[in-house]
Amino acid sequence: MTQTLLETTDLTVRFGGHVAVDRVTCSFRAGELTAIVGPNGAGKTTYFNLISGQIGATAGRVTLKGQDITRLSVSRRCRLGLGRAFQLTNLFPELSVFENVRLVMQTRMGRGLNLLSTAESHADVSHAALAVLERVRLDRLRDQKVSELSHGNQRKLEVAMLIALEPDVYMFDEPTAGMSVDEAPVVLDLITELKQDRSRTILLVEHKMDVIRTLADRIIVLHNGALVADGPPAEVMASDVVQEAYMGKEIEDV
Amino acid sequence: MVRFLLSGDAPRSRILAVLLALVLVGLAFAPFIFPGVRALHTAATICIFILLVASYDLLLGYTGIVSFAHTMFFGLGAYGVALASVHMGRGWDALAVGTLAGALAATVLAWLIGLFSLRVRAIFFAMITLAVASAVAVLVSQLYQLTGGEDGLTYQIPRELTPAFRFGELFGVRLNGRLLNYYLVFFTCLALFLLLLRIVNSPFGRVLQAIRENDFRAEAIGYRVVVYRTAATCMSAAIAALAGSLYAIWLRYVGPDTTLSFEIMIDVLLMVVIGGMGTMYGAVIGATIFVLAQNYLQNLMGLAAEATAGLPLIPDLVDPNRWLMWLGVLFVLSVYFFPTGIVGRLRAGR
Ligand SMILES: Nc1ncnc2c1ncn2[C@@H]1O[C@H](COP(=O)(O)OP(=O)(O)O)[C@@H](O)[C@H]1O
Ligand SMILES: [Mg+2]
C-alpha cells in the first residue's frame, strides 16, 4: 500500500481568457517518479507553479500529505515538504556556490532566525552543505561566485539546492535543458539516486524520451493545459493521443 | 578575540584594516589627541553617524530595501530623550525612559509600515516611508507646544554628563562630564556597531542577503521573506532611534534640522554609498569622511585660497564659500570612480 503524497484536484488557472492549466486531477505516490510531458506551452511549468504556490489557482485544490495547501504561501509549502527546482535558473547570483547551498541547508535545519551567532559557527549546516556539493561534484567551485559559473554548472547547482532541501516531493523542471552531453548524466544519475528513497515522490518535466524511458515509472501528458494521458511509460508512449500531440513533434525535433 | 568581536568579518584589505584602525584609535582617544570643543563635537558626530549609517546599511545594503524614513526613526529617538527630559526633569531616569520610548516607538512604527507595504512591491515601501516621514516632519513642526516646532527643544541632562562636572586632569586634558558624555556616545556606538556586524554575519543576516539577491528564490527555499524584511526594518529603525537618543544626549538640543530633516536623509544615503553598501565597514569610512568634509572642508579651502592668493582664478575656485560645490564634486567623483564604494574598491584591488 503506497502512500499518496501529493494530489491535485480539478486544478485550474486562467490568464485572462486563456486556460493555462485546465482541471487537472492527479495524485503522486511515494516511491514513484512521474514524468510530465507535453509540447512547449502545454502548461507544465504553470502546473508546477500552481503546486508550489508561485501562482494562485483559479479553481481546484492542491493537497500535500493529506493537508489542503491551496491557499498557503510558497515558503510554507516548502517547509511542509514541497521542493522545486526551476526551469530557468534561479539562484543567488552574487553569492558563492557554497553559500547558495548553505542557505538551503540553513532553512532546512531551521536556523534562519538565529541573530546572535555567526553563520560560520553553525558547522553542521556547513558540513551538510559541503556534502551536497560533493555529491553534485561542485565542491571544487565552492568559492566561485554563481554569476561566474557556466550554464551547465548553474543547472547543477539548481539541482543541488533541491537535493539539499530533501523534500518529500521533488519537482524538477527540465533539469538537463541546455546542458552538454557529458554534464547531463551527472544530473540524471543524481535523480536515479534520489529514486532509491521509496518514501518520496519525484515529478520530472523532461523532453528527452530516452531519459524518460529509463527513469520514469509513469508518464502524464499535458496538452493545452489538460491532462490527456496517464499511465506506465510504454502504454502512454504508444497511445494515439501522445503520438499525435507529443511524439510527432518530438520525432520531428530529433 | 578580535575575530569574535568582528563576527569573523575581517576587513579583507590591508589598507581598509589600517583605515579602520586609524578611525577607531582616533575616536577612542579623541579627547586626548584632538583637544578642543569643536573637535570633540566632530568626533561624537562621527560616532553617531557611523551607527546611523550602519543601521541604514542593514536595510539598504544587506536587505535591498530602500527607505526614506531613516532620519524619522533617528528623530524619534532624539525627541524621546528630549521630551522625557523636558517633562520628567533632568535625570538619568528621563534619559532611560526617553531612549526606550523612542526605540519602542520606532520599532512599532517600522513594524506598521512594514505590515502595510512590505508584502507589496519594493517601490511601494519606499513611497510609504517617504509619505510617513514627511507627515511626521510636518506634525513635529505643527505641534509647537509639544515639540517646540521649528525651534526645537533644549533641556538639561544629568550634571555628570555636562562640562560643569569636573573631576581632575589627565595628560593636560580636563576630565569633565563632557568627556564622560563623549565616552557614553563612543562606547554605545561601538557596541551597537559590533552588534550590527554580528547580525549581518548571522544566519539571519545571510537570509537578508539572499533576499536582496533573489527574494523569489528565498521564499521558494522556505524563508518567510516578509517576516525577514519586517524584522530587518524594525531592527534598523530601533538602532537608528538609539543613535538619535545619543545625539540628543550629546547636543542637549533637538530640532527638525538636526535629526528629522530630509537633508540628513540624503547625507546618510551618500555616506552609505560612498563607503560601500552591504559592507558595514563602509559606514565607518563613509561617515568619517563625510562628517570631516562637512566640518573641515571650509577651513581647508580657506587655507588653500590663502596659499594661492597670487594666482589667477584658483583662489576664486577654492573660496571657502564654494565648499558645498566641492563637496558635491567629491561625491560625484567618488560614486563615479568607486561604484561599489570605497570599501568595495579597496577589497577588489590590491
Ligand atoms: N503568468 C502568466 N500570465 C499569462 N500567461 C501565462 C503565465 N504563465 C504561463 N502563461 C501561459 O500559459 C501557457 C503555458 O505555459 P508553460 O506552463 O510555461 O508551458 P510549458 O512549461 O509546458 O512549456 C503558455 O501559453 C504561457 O504563455
Ligand atoms: Mg516549462
XYZ file of C-alpha atoms and ligand atoms in Angstrom:
632
model
C 0.000 0.000 0.000
C 1.844 3.113 -1.139
C 1.028 6.461 0.308
C -0.257 9.379 -1.775
C 1.985 12.364 -1.071
C 0.649 14.961 -3.450
C -2.698 15.395 -5.084
C -4.234 17.990 -7.356
C -7.982 18.106 -7.777
C -9.552 19.976 -10.713
C -6.603 22.345 -10.544
C -7.197 25.245 -12.892
C -5.660 28.588 -13.698
C -6.900 31.117 -16.194
C -4.843 34.039 -17.501
C -7.419 36.374 -18.941
C -9.308 34.183 -21.390
C -6.513 31.637 -21.689
C -6.818 28.489 -19.577
C -3.189 27.512 -18.941
C -3.991 24.577 -16.651
C -7.376 23.013 -17.117
C -8.971 20.921 -14.344
C -6.005 18.667 -13.741
C -6.748 15.884 -11.289
C -3.813 13.689 -10.487
C -2.124 12.093 -7.498
C 1.504 11.264 -6.891
C 2.563 8.367 -4.683
C 5.646 7.746 -2.626
C 8.401 5.839 -4.376
C 7.250 6.890 -7.812
C 8.914 9.002 -10.486
C 6.354 10.662 -12.693
C 7.463 12.231 -15.937
C 5.332 15.124 -17.120
C 5.446 15.614 -20.847
C 3.731 17.811 -23.367
C 4.667 20.300 -26.084
C 6.004 23.741 -25.261
C 3.299 25.904 -23.807
C 1.267 22.896 -22.677
C 1.206 24.223 -19.117
C 3.808 22.001 -17.424
C 5.688 24.854 -15.725
C 2.419 26.542 -14.848
C 1.196 23.290 -13.275
C 4.374 23.289 -11.156
C 3.806 26.930 -10.248
C 0.331 26.084 -9.021
C 1.594 23.200 -6.931
C 4.472 25.097 -5.339
C 2.408 28.256 -4.979
C 4.098 30.831 -7.193
C 0.756 31.237 -8.932
C -2.603 31.141 -7.202
C -5.153 28.676 -8.562
C -8.341 29.982 -10.164
C -10.112 26.819 -9.065
C -9.325 23.415 -7.661
C -7.194 22.092 -4.837
C -3.646 21.025 -4.046
C -3.231 18.513 -1.233
C 0.107 17.620 0.328
C 0.222 14.620 2.649
C -3.492 14.981 3.255
C -3.349 18.688 4.019
C -5.018 21.238 1.765
C -2.237 23.676 0.809
C -4.005 25.561 -1.984
C -4.015 28.850 -0.102
C -0.684 28.558 1.662
C 2.352 30.704 0.898
C 5.261 29.439 -1.165
C 7.597 29.241 1.819
C 5.023 27.420 3.921
C 4.550 24.782 1.234
C 8.301 24.390 1.055
C 8.564 23.882 4.796
C 5.792 21.295 4.573
C 7.884 19.221 2.179
C 7.475 20.568 -1.324
C 10.774 21.147 -3.141
C 11.152 22.777 -6.500
C 13.953 23.308 -8.992
C 13.286 25.847 -11.681
C 13.323 25.606 -15.431
C 15.023 28.957 -15.751
C 17.988 29.025 -13.449
C 17.000 30.979 -10.403
C 19.886 31.361 -7.960
C 21.524 33.936 -5.720
C 23.903 35.329 -8.345
C 26.266 37.437 -6.257
C 26.757 34.804 -3.557
C 29.171 31.888 -3.708
C 28.243 28.393 -4.829
C 28.698 27.197 -1.283
C 26.572 29.961 0.196
C 23.709 29.121 -2.169
C 23.568 25.558 -0.892
C 24.333 26.577 2.684
C 21.284 28.847 2.664
C 19.100 25.909 1.699
C 20.638 23.741 4.380
C 20.112 26.532 6.885
C 16.397 26.787 6.174
C 16.011 23.012 6.302
C 17.703 22.903 9.697
C 15.589 25.830 10.866
C 18.421 28.210 11.761
C 17.317 31.237 9.762
C 16.104 33.328 12.662
C 19.355 32.995 14.572
C 20.623 36.544 15.108
C 23.481 36.457 17.526
C 25.671 33.597 16.364
C 27.808 33.811 13.249
C 26.733 31.684 10.324
C 30.180 30.032 10.357
C 29.616 28.795 13.891
C 26.840 26.514 12.618
C 29.346 23.914 11.487
C 26.754 21.176 10.996
C 24.971 23.330 8.407
C 28.224 23.986 6.558
C 29.234 20.319 6.613
C 25.907 19.164 5.269
C 26.047 21.813 2.536
C 29.529 20.754 1.544
C 28.452 17.131 1.395
C 25.756 18.064 -1.126
C 28.274 19.992 -3.213
C 30.460 16.904 -3.259
C 27.550 14.800 -4.407
C 26.913 17.037 -7.395
C 30.664 17.461 -7.898
C 30.632 21.208 -7.463
C 32.857 21.202 -4.379
C 35.872 22.410 -6.334
C 33.897 25.509 -7.317
C 32.592 26.202 -3.826
C 34.014 29.726 -3.547
C 33.118 30.778 -7.070
C 30.519 33.479 -7.474
C 27.394 31.945 -9.003
C 27.101 34.592 -11.710
C 30.519 33.479 -12.966
C 29.558 29.802 -13.355
C 28.958 28.129 -16.708
C 25.349 27.419 -17.634
C 25.822 23.705 -17.033
C 27.199 24.258 -13.569
C 24.390 26.658 -12.729
C 21.936 23.935 -13.703
C 23.799 21.506 -11.477
C 23.643 23.957 -8.609
C 19.925 24.366 -9.198
C 19.591 20.598 -8.706
C 21.968 20.638 -5.741
C 19.757 23.159 -3.968
C 16.750 20.920 -4.363
C 18.710 17.912 -3.133
C 19.899 19.916 -0.135
C 16.301 20.604 0.777
C 15.461 16.861 0.923
C 11.747 17.451 0.403
C 9.040 14.789 0.283
C 8.067 15.937 -3.181
C 10.842 16.727 -5.661
C 9.845 18.817 -8.642
C 12.366 19.051 -11.469
C 11.517 21.305 -14.399
C 13.666 20.270 -17.368
C 16.782 19.846 -15.222
C 19.100 18.990 -18.095
C 17.897 21.638 -20.542
C 20.852 23.322 -22.182
C 23.392 21.011 -20.575
C 26.148 19.433 -22.608
C 26.072 15.685 -23.280
C 28.714 14.943 -20.682
C 27.081 17.131 -17.991
C 23.541 15.813 -18.239
C 24.357 12.283 -16.986
C 25.621 13.712 -13.689
C 22.204 15.207 -13.033
C 20.347 12.137 -14.254
C 22.468 9.877 -12.028
C 21.532 12.082 -9.082
C 17.858 11.762 -9.863
C 18.288 7.990 -10.174
C 19.914 8.032 -6.759
C 17.020 10.031 -5.299
C 14.652 7.411 -6.641
C 16.130 4.831 -4.282
C 14.395 6.536 -1.373
C 10.958 4.972 -1.570
C 9.357 7.405 0.863
C 9.415 10.327 -1.564
C 7.934 11.190 -4.903
C 9.583 12.808 -7.887
C 7.923 14.907 -10.583
C 10.079 15.420 -13.621
C 9.327 17.607 -16.614
C 11.538 16.284 -19.372
C 11.600 16.300 -23.155
C 14.153 13.626 -23.917
C 12.327 10.345 -24.499
C 15.325 8.131 -23.739
C 15.682 9.772 -20.347
C 12.014 9.244 -19.615
C 12.189 5.645 -20.723
C 14.974 4.837 -18.275
C 13.793 6.914 -15.322
C 10.027 7.168 -15.272
C 7.643 4.806 -13.535
C 4.734 6.657 -15.016
C 4.034 9.373 -17.552
C 1.358 12.013 -17.554
C 0.730 14.089 -20.638
C -0.469 17.679 -20.594
C -1.891 19.227 -23.688
C -3.337 22.753 -23.807
C -3.384 22.656 -20.028
C -5.424 19.466 -19.750
C -4.288 16.058 -18.622
C -4.766 13.846 -21.654
C -2.946 10.639 -20.728
C -1.688 8.955 -17.592
C -0.106 5.549 -17.212
C 3.006 3.371 -17.466
C 5.608 4.696 -19.939
C 5.255 2.020 -22.583
C 1.493 2.324 -22.631
C 1.380 6.118 -22.729
C 4.057 6.401 -25.372
C 2.132 4.033 -27.590
C -1.205 5.767 -27.161
C -2.693 7.731 -30.043
C -3.038 10.928 -28.126
C 0.657 11.024 -27.373
C 1.661 10.001 -30.860
C -0.377 12.903 -32.129
C 0.107 15.577 -29.552
C 3.626 14.998 -28.497
C 5.647 12.245 -30.059
C 5.048 13.539 -33.557
C 6.640 16.805 -32.634
C 9.407 15.198 -30.628
C 10.381 12.920 -33.513
C 10.474 15.868 -35.871
C 12.676 17.758 -33.426
C 15.254 14.999 -33.067
C 39.110 37.788 20.382
C 39.200 40.372 17.586
C 37.743 37.764 15.275
C 34.954 37.112 17.738
C 34.170 40.821 18.100
C 34.154 41.304 14.345
C 31.991 38.172 13.950
C 34.562 36.683 11.589
C 34.015 39.529 9.131
C 37.607 40.639 8.516
C 38.285 43.872 6.610
C 39.861 41.739 3.812
C 42.089 44.577 2.644
C 45.204 45.801 4.342
C 44.520 49.436 3.553
C 40.980 49.109 4.861
C 42.243 47.464 8.055
C 44.672 50.349 8.593
C 41.982 52.952 7.910
C 39.564 51.276 10.309
C 42.230 51.064 12.990
C 43.015 54.762 12.495
C 39.365 55.720 12.844
C 38.976 53.508 15.909
C 42.067 54.878 17.648
C 41.232 58.412 16.589
C 37.745 58.182 18.037
C 38.749 56.217 21.136
C 41.332 58.819 22.148
C 39.734 61.836 20.504
C 39.538 63.919 23.694
C 43.284 63.471 24.191
C 44.510 63.622 20.601
C 42.286 66.433 19.376
C 41.588 68.776 22.253
C 39.018 71.452 21.785
C 35.269 71.689 21.901
C 34.770 71.654 18.170
C 36.990 68.624 17.573
C 35.215 66.653 20.272
C 31.863 67.587 18.795
C 33.035 66.380 15.394
C 34.240 63.102 16.914
C 30.914 62.492 18.663
C 29.032 63.303 15.471
C 31.205 60.813 13.579
C 30.442 58.082 16.146
C 26.718 58.704 15.937
C 26.638 58.868 12.158
C 28.678 55.698 11.841
C 25.970 53.956 13.843
C 23.140 55.645 11.951
C 24.646 54.834 8.563
C 25.448 51.257 9.608
C 21.844 50.713 10.668
C 20.746 52.074 7.298
C 23.174 49.722 5.567
C 21.446 46.794 7.260
C 18.332 47.798 5.360
C 19.658 49.152 2.071
C 22.912 47.273 1.573
C 22.074 43.922 3.107
C 18.337 43.532 2.592
C 17.934 45.657 -0.518
C 15.130 47.774 0.940
C 15.040 51.466 0.084
C 13.676 53.559 2.920
C 13.363 57.316 3.239
C 12.223 57.154 6.838
C 15.551 56.524 8.452
C 16.019 60.017 9.817
C 12.465 59.850 11.096
C 13.486 56.918 13.306
C 16.644 58.819 14.236
C 14.388 61.720 15.197
C 12.038 59.538 17.232
C 14.946 58.504 19.457
C 16.145 62.073 19.796
C 12.721 63.508 20.554
C 12.122 60.677 23.012
C 15.066 61.804 25.110
C 14.185 65.471 24.681
C 10.543 65.098 25.640
C 11.324 62.862 28.577
C 13.943 65.309 29.836
C 11.596 68.252 29.424
C 8.668 66.592 31.148
C 10.344 64.406 33.735
C 13.044 66.927 34.516
C 16.776 66.478 34.371
C 17.847 62.966 35.312
C 19.126 59.571 34.310
C 15.632 58.142 34.527
C 14.469 60.634 31.918
C 17.288 59.570 29.600
C 16.457 55.908 30.082
C 12.721 56.368 29.630
C 13.184 58.647 26.630
C 15.633 56.281 24.968
C 13.471 53.225 25.495
C 10.297 55.011 24.451
C 11.981 56.317 21.310
C 13.327 52.906 20.336
C 9.989 51.279 21.047
C 8.064 53.879 19.054
C 10.478 53.451 16.152
C 10.130 49.675 16.234
C 6.346 49.774 16.325
C 6.128 52.357 13.564
C 8.576 50.385 11.418
C 6.543 47.271 12.020
C 3.327 49.033 10.979
C 4.913 50.455 7.839
C 6.292 47.006 7.033
C 2.967 45.347 7.678
C 1.215 47.564 5.183
C 3.804 47.795 2.483
C 6.440 45.059 2.569
C 4.131 42.482 1.049
C 3.730 44.657 -1.985
C 6.488 45.719 -4.345
C 9.667 47.331 -3.043
C 8.955 50.715 -4.613
C 5.751 50.882 -2.624
C 7.674 50.574 0.623
C 9.962 53.421 -0.426
C 6.969 55.598 -1.207
C 5.218 54.813 2.054
C 8.338 55.642 4.072
C 8.605 58.926 2.197
C 4.983 59.761 2.948
C 5.165 58.797 6.617
C 8.457 60.629 7.125
C 7.045 63.803 5.558
C 3.905 63.527 7.654
C 5.929 63.153 10.848
C 8.143 66.107 9.918
C 5.056 68.267 9.345
C 3.492 67.012 12.564
C 6.587 67.872 14.576
C 6.679 71.411 13.250
C 2.913 71.834 13.766
C 2.706 70.513 17.314
C 4.567 73.532 18.557
C 3.524 73.222 22.196
C 4.791 69.700 22.420
C 7.837 69.675 20.187
C 8.939 73.274 20.053
C 8.187 73.303 16.324
C 10.992 74.573 14.115
C 12.859 75.945 17.143
C 13.182 72.517 18.677
C 13.707 71.800 22.342
C 16.544 72.460 24.736
C 16.685 70.646 28.042
C 19.006 69.656 30.808
C 20.769 66.338 31.124
C 22.325 64.847 34.269
C 25.106 67.020 35.628
C 27.601 64.150 35.346
C 27.384 64.484 31.566
C 27.949 68.242 31.371
C 31.128 70.351 31.353
C 30.182 71.658 34.803
C 31.032 68.307 36.326
C 34.830 68.283 36.832
C 36.960 65.576 38.322
C 40.592 66.263 37.603
C 43.068 66.344 34.786
C 44.895 63.743 32.689
C 47.690 64.453 30.193
C 46.762 68.105 30.403
C 43.181 67.384 29.421
C 40.491 68.424 31.839
C 38.335 65.497 32.895
C 34.746 66.625 32.981
C 31.227 65.493 32.255
C 31.604 66.394 28.602
C 34.299 63.752 28.399
C 32.060 61.203 30.112
C 29.304 62.118 27.724
C 31.655 61.531 24.811
C 32.634 58.119 26.084
C 28.988 57.234 26.631
C 28.437 58.029 22.960
C 31.615 56.294 21.825
C 31.159 53.017 23.684
C 27.444 52.746 22.966
C 28.060 53.327 19.272
C 30.933 50.844 19.257
C 28.868 48.168 20.988
C 25.869 48.676 18.716
C 28.075 48.712 15.629
C 29.588 45.385 16.667
C 26.074 44.090 17.275
C 25.105 45.104 13.737
C 28.224 43.411 12.421
C 27.181 40.264 14.248
C 23.632 40.452 12.900
C 24.735 40.728 9.279
C 27.066 37.765 9.710
C 24.498 35.618 11.485
C 22.266 33.060 9.774
C 19.590 35.753 9.838
C 21.897 38.232 8.093
C 22.687 35.682 5.424
C 18.993 35.301 4.710
C 18.728 39.072 4.307
C 21.443 38.947 1.670
C 19.683 36.070 -0.057
C 16.501 38.148 -0.119
C 18.425 41.062 -1.586
C 19.789 38.781 -4.315
C 16.603 36.916 -5.176
C 13.577 37.226 -2.937
C 11.569 34.876 -5.148
C 14.040 32.053 -4.592
C 14.490 32.831 -0.907
C 10.767 32.296 -0.488
C 10.891 29.122 -2.592
C 13.502 27.524 -0.348
C 11.340 28.127 2.670
C 12.159 31.553 4.111
C 9.230 33.769 5.001
C 10.531 36.798 3.139
C 8.023 39.209 4.648
C 8.985 38.209 8.169
C 12.694 38.722 7.491
C 12.145 42.022 5.747
C 9.928 43.276 8.542
C 12.381 42.158 11.214
C 15.262 43.888 9.432
C 13.193 47.065 9.111
C 12.357 47.036 12.817
C 15.943 46.394 13.909
C 17.276 49.065 11.632
C 14.683 51.525 12.967
C 15.391 50.678 16.602
C 19.124 51.202 16.200
C 18.576 54.435 14.303
C 16.432 55.599 17.219
C 19.176 54.698 19.690
C 21.620 56.729 17.621
C 19.116 59.581 17.780
C 18.886 59.316 21.561
C 22.659 59.537 21.837
C 22.675 62.573 19.594
C 20.058 64.226 21.794
C 22.085 63.458 24.899
C 25.201 64.812 23.278
C 23.666 68.009 21.854
C 21.257 68.792 24.705
C 19.039 70.091 21.933
C 16.769 68.578 19.313
C 15.228 70.258 16.336
C 13.925 69.195 12.962
C 17.147 70.264 11.273
C 19.436 68.172 13.483
C 17.505 64.913 13.314
C 14.446 64.820 11.114
C 15.357 66.807 8.061
C 15.399 65.341 4.622
C 18.894 66.717 4.116
C 20.208 64.330 6.752
C 18.437 61.507 4.967
C 20.326 62.419 1.785
C 23.568 62.665 3.765
C 23.014 59.174 5.169
C 22.345 57.823 1.688
C 25.527 59.435 0.403
C 27.591 58.117 3.305
C 26.417 54.580 2.766
C 27.027 54.758 -0.971
C 30.431 56.413 -0.693
C 31.578 53.995 1.978
C 30.237 50.933 0.186
C 26.836 49.323 0.539
C 26.423 45.964 2.195
C 29.778 46.030 3.944
C 29.117 47.642 7.364
C 32.701 48.957 7.303
C 31.556 51.261 4.548
C 29.514 53.082 7.183
C 32.678 53.750 9.180
C 34.631 55.092 6.226
C 31.705 56.916 4.625
C 30.521 58.645 7.790
C 34.038 59.629 8.859
C 34.969 61.173 5.523
C 31.612 62.857 5.136
C 31.430 64.416 8.580
C 35.059 65.535 8.391
C 34.443 67.085 4.983
C 31.308 68.799 6.236
C 33.137 70.254 9.195
C 36.585 70.990 7.839
C 36.401 71.365 4.085
C 35.655 75.046 4.511
C 38.773 75.561 6.648
C 40.904 73.583 4.259
C 39.686 75.655 1.358
C 40.360 78.834 3.274
C 43.967 77.736 3.671
C 44.181 76.801 0.001
C 42.749 80.140 -1.032
C 45.338 81.976 1.054
C 48.185 79.865 -0.252
C 47.214 80.516 -3.856
C 46.349 84.163 -3.330
C 48.686 85.443 -6.045
C 47.497 83.144 -8.817
C 44.626 83.872 -11.192
C 41.293 82.038 -10.935
C 42.395 79.380 -8.424
C 41.797 81.393 -5.243
C 38.372 82.165 -6.567
C 37.641 78.478 -7.166
C 38.733 77.411 -3.718
C 36.977 80.254 -1.984
C 35.571 78.814 1.273
C 32.079 79.888 0.252
C 32.184 77.336 -2.527
C 32.672 74.409 -0.170
C 29.268 72.889 -0.873
C 30.011 72.795 -4.569
C 33.271 70.979 -3.918
C 31.568 68.570 -1.587
C 29.172 67.777 -4.410
C 32.052 67.316 -6.835
C 33.754 64.969 -4.397
C 30.619 62.832 -4.154
C 30.052 62.654 -7.862
C 33.676 61.672 -8.405
C 33.683 59.080 -5.663
C 30.461 57.466 -6.857
C 31.744 57.549 -10.426
C 35.118 56.023 -9.651
C 34.044 53.727 -6.817
C 30.593 52.449 -7.752
C 30.949 49.773 -5.081
C 32.059 52.369 -2.570
C 35.443 52.856 -1.004
C 35.311 49.548 0.839
C 34.275 47.682 -2.295
C 37.139 49.307 -4.188
C 39.700 48.503 -1.503
C 38.584 44.906 -1.303
C 38.603 44.401 -5.063
C 42.004 45.847 -5.874
C 45.367 45.198 -4.324
N 1.881 34.409 -15.612
C 1.331 34.133 -16.814
N 0.498 35.032 -17.392
C -0.058 34.770 -18.593
N 0.140 33.654 -19.295
C 0.952 32.712 -18.764
C 1.610 32.920 -17.500
N 2.360 31.825 -17.242
C 2.198 30.998 -18.280
N 1.357 31.513 -19.197
C 0.916 30.871 -20.436
O 0.490 29.576 -20.117
C 0.855 28.655 -21.112
C 1.644 27.506 -20.512
O 2.987 27.898 -20.256
P 4.036 26.964 -19.520
O 3.396 26.413 -18.320
O 5.266 27.739 -19.328
O 4.270 25.821 -20.590
P 5.343 24.658 -20.582
O 6.127 24.716 -19.334
O 4.538 23.417 -20.697
O 6.178 24.867 -21.812
C 1.623 29.413 -22.162
O 0.738 29.728 -23.206
C 2.040 30.664 -21.434
O 2.154 31.739 -22.324
Mg 8.163 24.967 -18.995
